Short mmCIF file of C-alpha atoms in Angstrom, two decimals:
data_model
loop_
_atom_site.label_atom_id
_atom_site.label_comp_id
_atom_site.label_asym_id
_atom_site.label_seq_id
_atom_site.Cartn_x
_atom_site.Cartn_y
_atom_site.Cartn_z
CA MET A 1 -26.66 42.86 3.01
CA TYR A 2 -28.17 46.08 4.33
CA ILE A 3 -26.42 48.22 6.93
CA ARG A 4 -27.01 51.64 8.45
CA VAL A 5 -24.06 53.59 9.87
CA ASN A 6 -23.22 57.13 10.97
CA ASP A 7 -22.96 59.83 8.29
CA LYS A 8 -19.45 60.60 9.60
CA ASP A 9 -18.19 57.04 9.06
CA ASP A 10 -15.52 56.62 6.40
CA ILE A 11 -16.19 54.56 3.29
CA ILE A 12 -13.07 53.93 1.22
CA LYS A 13 -12.82 55.52 -2.23
CA TYR A 14 -9.86 55.44 -4.57
CA ASP A 15 -6.97 57.03 -2.59
CA SER A 16 -9.34 58.74 -0.13
CA PHE A 17 -12.42 58.36 2.03
CA PHE A 18 -16.03 59.35 1.49
CA ASN A 19 -18.64 60.15 4.10
CA PHE A 20 -22.15 61.56 3.77
CA LEU A 21 -21.49 64.47 6.08
CA ASN A 22 -18.96 66.01 3.65
CA ALA A 23 -20.66 64.89 0.43
CA LYS A 24 -22.00 67.42 -2.06
CA ARG A 25 -24.28 64.72 -3.42
CA ARG A 26 -25.00 61.31 -2.00
CA LYS A 27 -25.69 59.17 -5.07
CA GLY A 28 -23.19 58.19 -7.71
CA HIS A 29 -20.11 57.88 -5.52
CA GLN A 30 -17.59 55.30 -6.69
CA ILE A 31 -16.23 53.34 -3.74
CA ILE A 32 -13.77 50.48 -3.36
CA LYS A 33 -15.52 47.13 -3.10
CA PHE A 34 -13.92 43.71 -2.94
CA ASN A 35 -14.41 40.04 -3.67
CA ILE A 36 -12.49 37.22 -2.02
CA LYS A 37 -10.40 35.31 -4.58
CA GLY A 38 -8.83 32.24 -3.00
CA ASN A 39 -6.71 33.62 -0.18
CA ASP A 40 -6.53 37.16 -1.52
CA PHE A 41 -8.78 40.05 -2.47
CA GLU A 42 -9.85 41.52 -5.76
CA TYR A 43 -10.47 45.24 -5.20
CA PHE A 44 -12.60 47.17 -7.70
CA GLU A 45 -14.48 50.46 -7.96
CA ASP A 46 -18.25 50.37 -8.05
CA GLU A 47 -21.11 52.72 -7.28
CA LEU A 48 -22.30 53.00 -3.69
CA SER A 49 -25.83 51.57 -3.40
CA ILE A 50 -28.02 53.55 -1.00
CA LYS A 51 -31.68 53.99 -0.09
CA TYR A 52 -33.07 56.99 1.78
CA ILE A 53 -35.15 56.36 4.91
CA GLY A 54 -38.26 58.55 4.88
CA LYS A 55 -39.82 60.17 7.95
CA HIS A 56 -42.57 57.58 8.14
CA GLU A 57 -40.12 54.67 7.83
CA LEU A 58 -37.73 55.98 10.50
CA ASN A 59 -39.86 54.67 13.40
CA LEU A 60 -39.49 51.12 12.05
CA PHE A 61 -35.74 51.35 12.72
CA LYS A 62 -36.29 51.91 16.43
CA GLN A 63 -37.08 48.17 16.59
CA VAL A 64 -33.70 47.20 15.04
CA GLN A 65 -30.79 46.61 17.39
CA VAL A 66 -27.83 48.97 17.31
CA TYR A 67 -24.45 47.24 17.54
CA TRP A 68 -21.07 48.59 18.55
CA LEU A 69 -17.95 46.73 17.41
CA THR A 70 -14.39 47.73 18.30
CA THR A 71 -10.91 46.41 17.53
CA ASN A 72 -7.54 47.73 18.65
CA THR A 73 -7.59 50.30 15.82
CA SER A 74 -11.16 50.72 14.54
CA SER A 75 -14.72 51.13 15.76
CA LEU A 76 -18.12 50.81 14.09
CA ILE A 77 -21.62 51.49 15.38
CA PHE A 78 -24.35 50.20 13.06
CA GLN A 79 -27.72 48.63 12.47
CA ALA A 80 -27.77 45.47 10.38
CA LEU A 81 -31.16 45.03 8.80
CA ASP A 82 -30.35 41.44 7.90
CA SER A 83 -27.67 40.52 10.44
CA ALA A 84 -27.74 36.86 9.30
CA ASN A 85 -26.19 38.06 6.02
CA LEU A 86 -23.62 40.38 7.65
CA HIS A 87 -20.11 38.93 7.67
CA PHE A 88 -16.72 40.13 8.76
CA LEU A 89 -13.45 38.48 7.77
CA THR A 90 -10.84 36.54 9.72
CA ILE A 91 -8.01 34.09 9.06
CA ASP A 92 -8.75 30.44 9.81
CA ASP A 93 -6.11 29.30 12.34
CA SER A 94 -5.88 25.76 10.97
CA THR A 95 -5.73 26.52 7.23
CA GLY A 96 -4.46 30.11 7.09
CA GLU A 97 -7.31 30.91 4.67
CA ILE A 98 -9.34 34.12 4.70
CA THR A 99 -12.82 33.18 5.84
CA LYS A 100 -16.13 34.92 6.42
CA VAL A 101 -17.49 34.92 9.95
CA LYS A 102 -21.09 35.84 10.76
CA PHE A 103 -21.46 38.90 12.92
CA SER A 104 -23.29 36.78 15.50
CA ASP A 105 -20.27 34.43 15.71
CA LEU A 106 -17.66 37.10 16.54
CA GLU A 107 -15.84 36.50 19.79
CA GLU A 108 -13.70 38.71 21.97
CA GLY A 109 -10.02 38.45 21.04
CA MET A 110 -10.70 37.15 17.51
CA ASP A 111 -8.38 38.51 14.81
CA LEU A 112 -10.31 40.42 12.16
CA VAL A 113 -9.14 41.28 8.66
CA LEU A 114 -9.23 45.07 8.26
CA TYR A 115 -8.25 47.33 5.38
CA ASP A 116 -5.08 49.40 5.73
CA PRO A 117 -5.36 52.58 3.61
CA THR A 118 -1.58 53.11 3.76
CA THR A 119 -0.66 49.77 2.17
CA LYS A 120 -3.99 49.51 0.28
CA ASP A 121 -4.33 45.93 1.42
CA TYR A 122 -5.56 43.96 4.40
CA VAL A 123 -4.07 43.62 7.89
CA LEU A 124 -5.07 41.60 10.96
CA ASP A 125 -6.38 43.40 14.02
CA GLU A 126 -7.42 41.81 17.28
CA LEU A 127 -11.05 42.20 18.17
CA GLY A 128 -11.41 44.16 21.38
CA PRO A 129 -14.38 43.70 23.65
CA VAL A 130 -17.53 43.01 21.68
CA VAL A 131 -20.10 45.58 22.71
CA CYS A 132 -23.75 45.28 21.75
CA LEU A 133 -26.28 48.01 22.35
CA TYR A 134 -29.92 47.01 22.50
CA SER A 135 -33.22 48.81 22.24
CA PHE A 136 -34.79 49.81 25.51
CA ASN A 137 -38.52 49.75 26.16
CA GLN A 138 -40.00 53.12 27.02
CA GLU A 139 -42.01 51.36 29.74
CA ASP A 140 -38.84 50.43 31.66
CA GLN A 141 -39.05 52.82 34.61
CA VAL A 142 -36.55 51.18 36.97
CA LEU A 143 -33.06 50.76 35.51
CA THR A 144 -29.80 49.80 37.19
CA PRO A 145 -26.94 52.34 36.93
CA ASP A 146 -25.32 50.18 34.21
CA GLN A 147 -28.59 50.03 32.28
CA LYS A 148 -28.98 53.82 32.56
CA LEU A 149 -25.46 54.33 31.19
CA MET A 150 -26.08 51.91 28.30
CA LYS A 151 -29.43 53.56 27.56
CA ASN A 152 -27.76 56.99 27.38
CA ILE A 153 -25.02 55.69 25.06
CA TYR A 154 -27.60 53.88 22.94
CA THR A 155 -29.81 56.97 22.61
CA LYS A 156 -26.86 59.17 21.57
CA GLU A 157 -25.54 56.66 19.03
CA GLU A 158 -28.97 55.85 17.60
CA ALA A 159 -29.53 59.57 16.96
CA LYS A 160 -26.27 59.75 14.95
CA LEU A 161 -27.21 56.98 12.51
CA SER A 162 -27.67 58.01 8.90
CA ARG A 163 -30.96 58.40 7.07
CA TYR A 164 -29.43 56.17 4.38
CA ILE A 165 -29.17 52.39 4.16
CA LEU A 166 -26.09 51.01 2.41
CA SER A 167 -26.52 47.77 0.49
CA LEU A 168 -24.29 45.18 -1.15
CA GLU A 169 -24.80 42.38 -3.60
CA GLN A 170 -24.12 38.88 -2.32
CA ASN A 171 -20.42 37.87 -2.31
CA SER A 172 -19.08 41.41 -2.68
CA GLY A 173 -17.91 43.56 0.19
CA MET A 174 -17.26 47.17 1.13
CA ILE A 175 -14.92 48.91 3.54
CA ILE A 176 -16.38 51.10 6.30
CA ASN A 177 -14.08 52.52 9.01
CA ASN A 178 -11.46 49.99 7.77
CA PHE A 179 -13.81 47.06 8.50
CA MET A 180 -14.10 44.75 5.52
CA ILE A 181 -17.81 43.87 5.51
CA ILE A 182 -19.23 41.26 3.17
#
């Protein structure tokens, strides 16, 4: 899974948070990752995997959608370079099991599993309105007031995205802005 977020976004470390904006160096940071073990989590420290986006590669990212996801307590704006492999976590209503849900299958009002830094374990949070921001064509000259507003928000948020791509191995997850992404 490959994801691009804002340099100010918090990635959980042992007993603290890490973000690129306040980092002295970007590589070598040990972050908290997790695996799902039955109906619980195995948390472990591992190195953050990143790749720098060069000047010439940056234009390619203008073709990738920017998404905005909010719950009652957390928010995340990101680009998923392989959104088919991006999963969030929820509790299956019928079995009570922790399950992965594809980003594309998230629905408004769904309960998401988030990380609580106080208890150092997971909590459930209700998914607020699902907001998706899309690329706009430069040729679009006539926009409705709603489209103009969304274009302004999109442009501001796209400009804040990091020059680094975060990556994960299959079946392990990381915690960004309390979202448990796998």
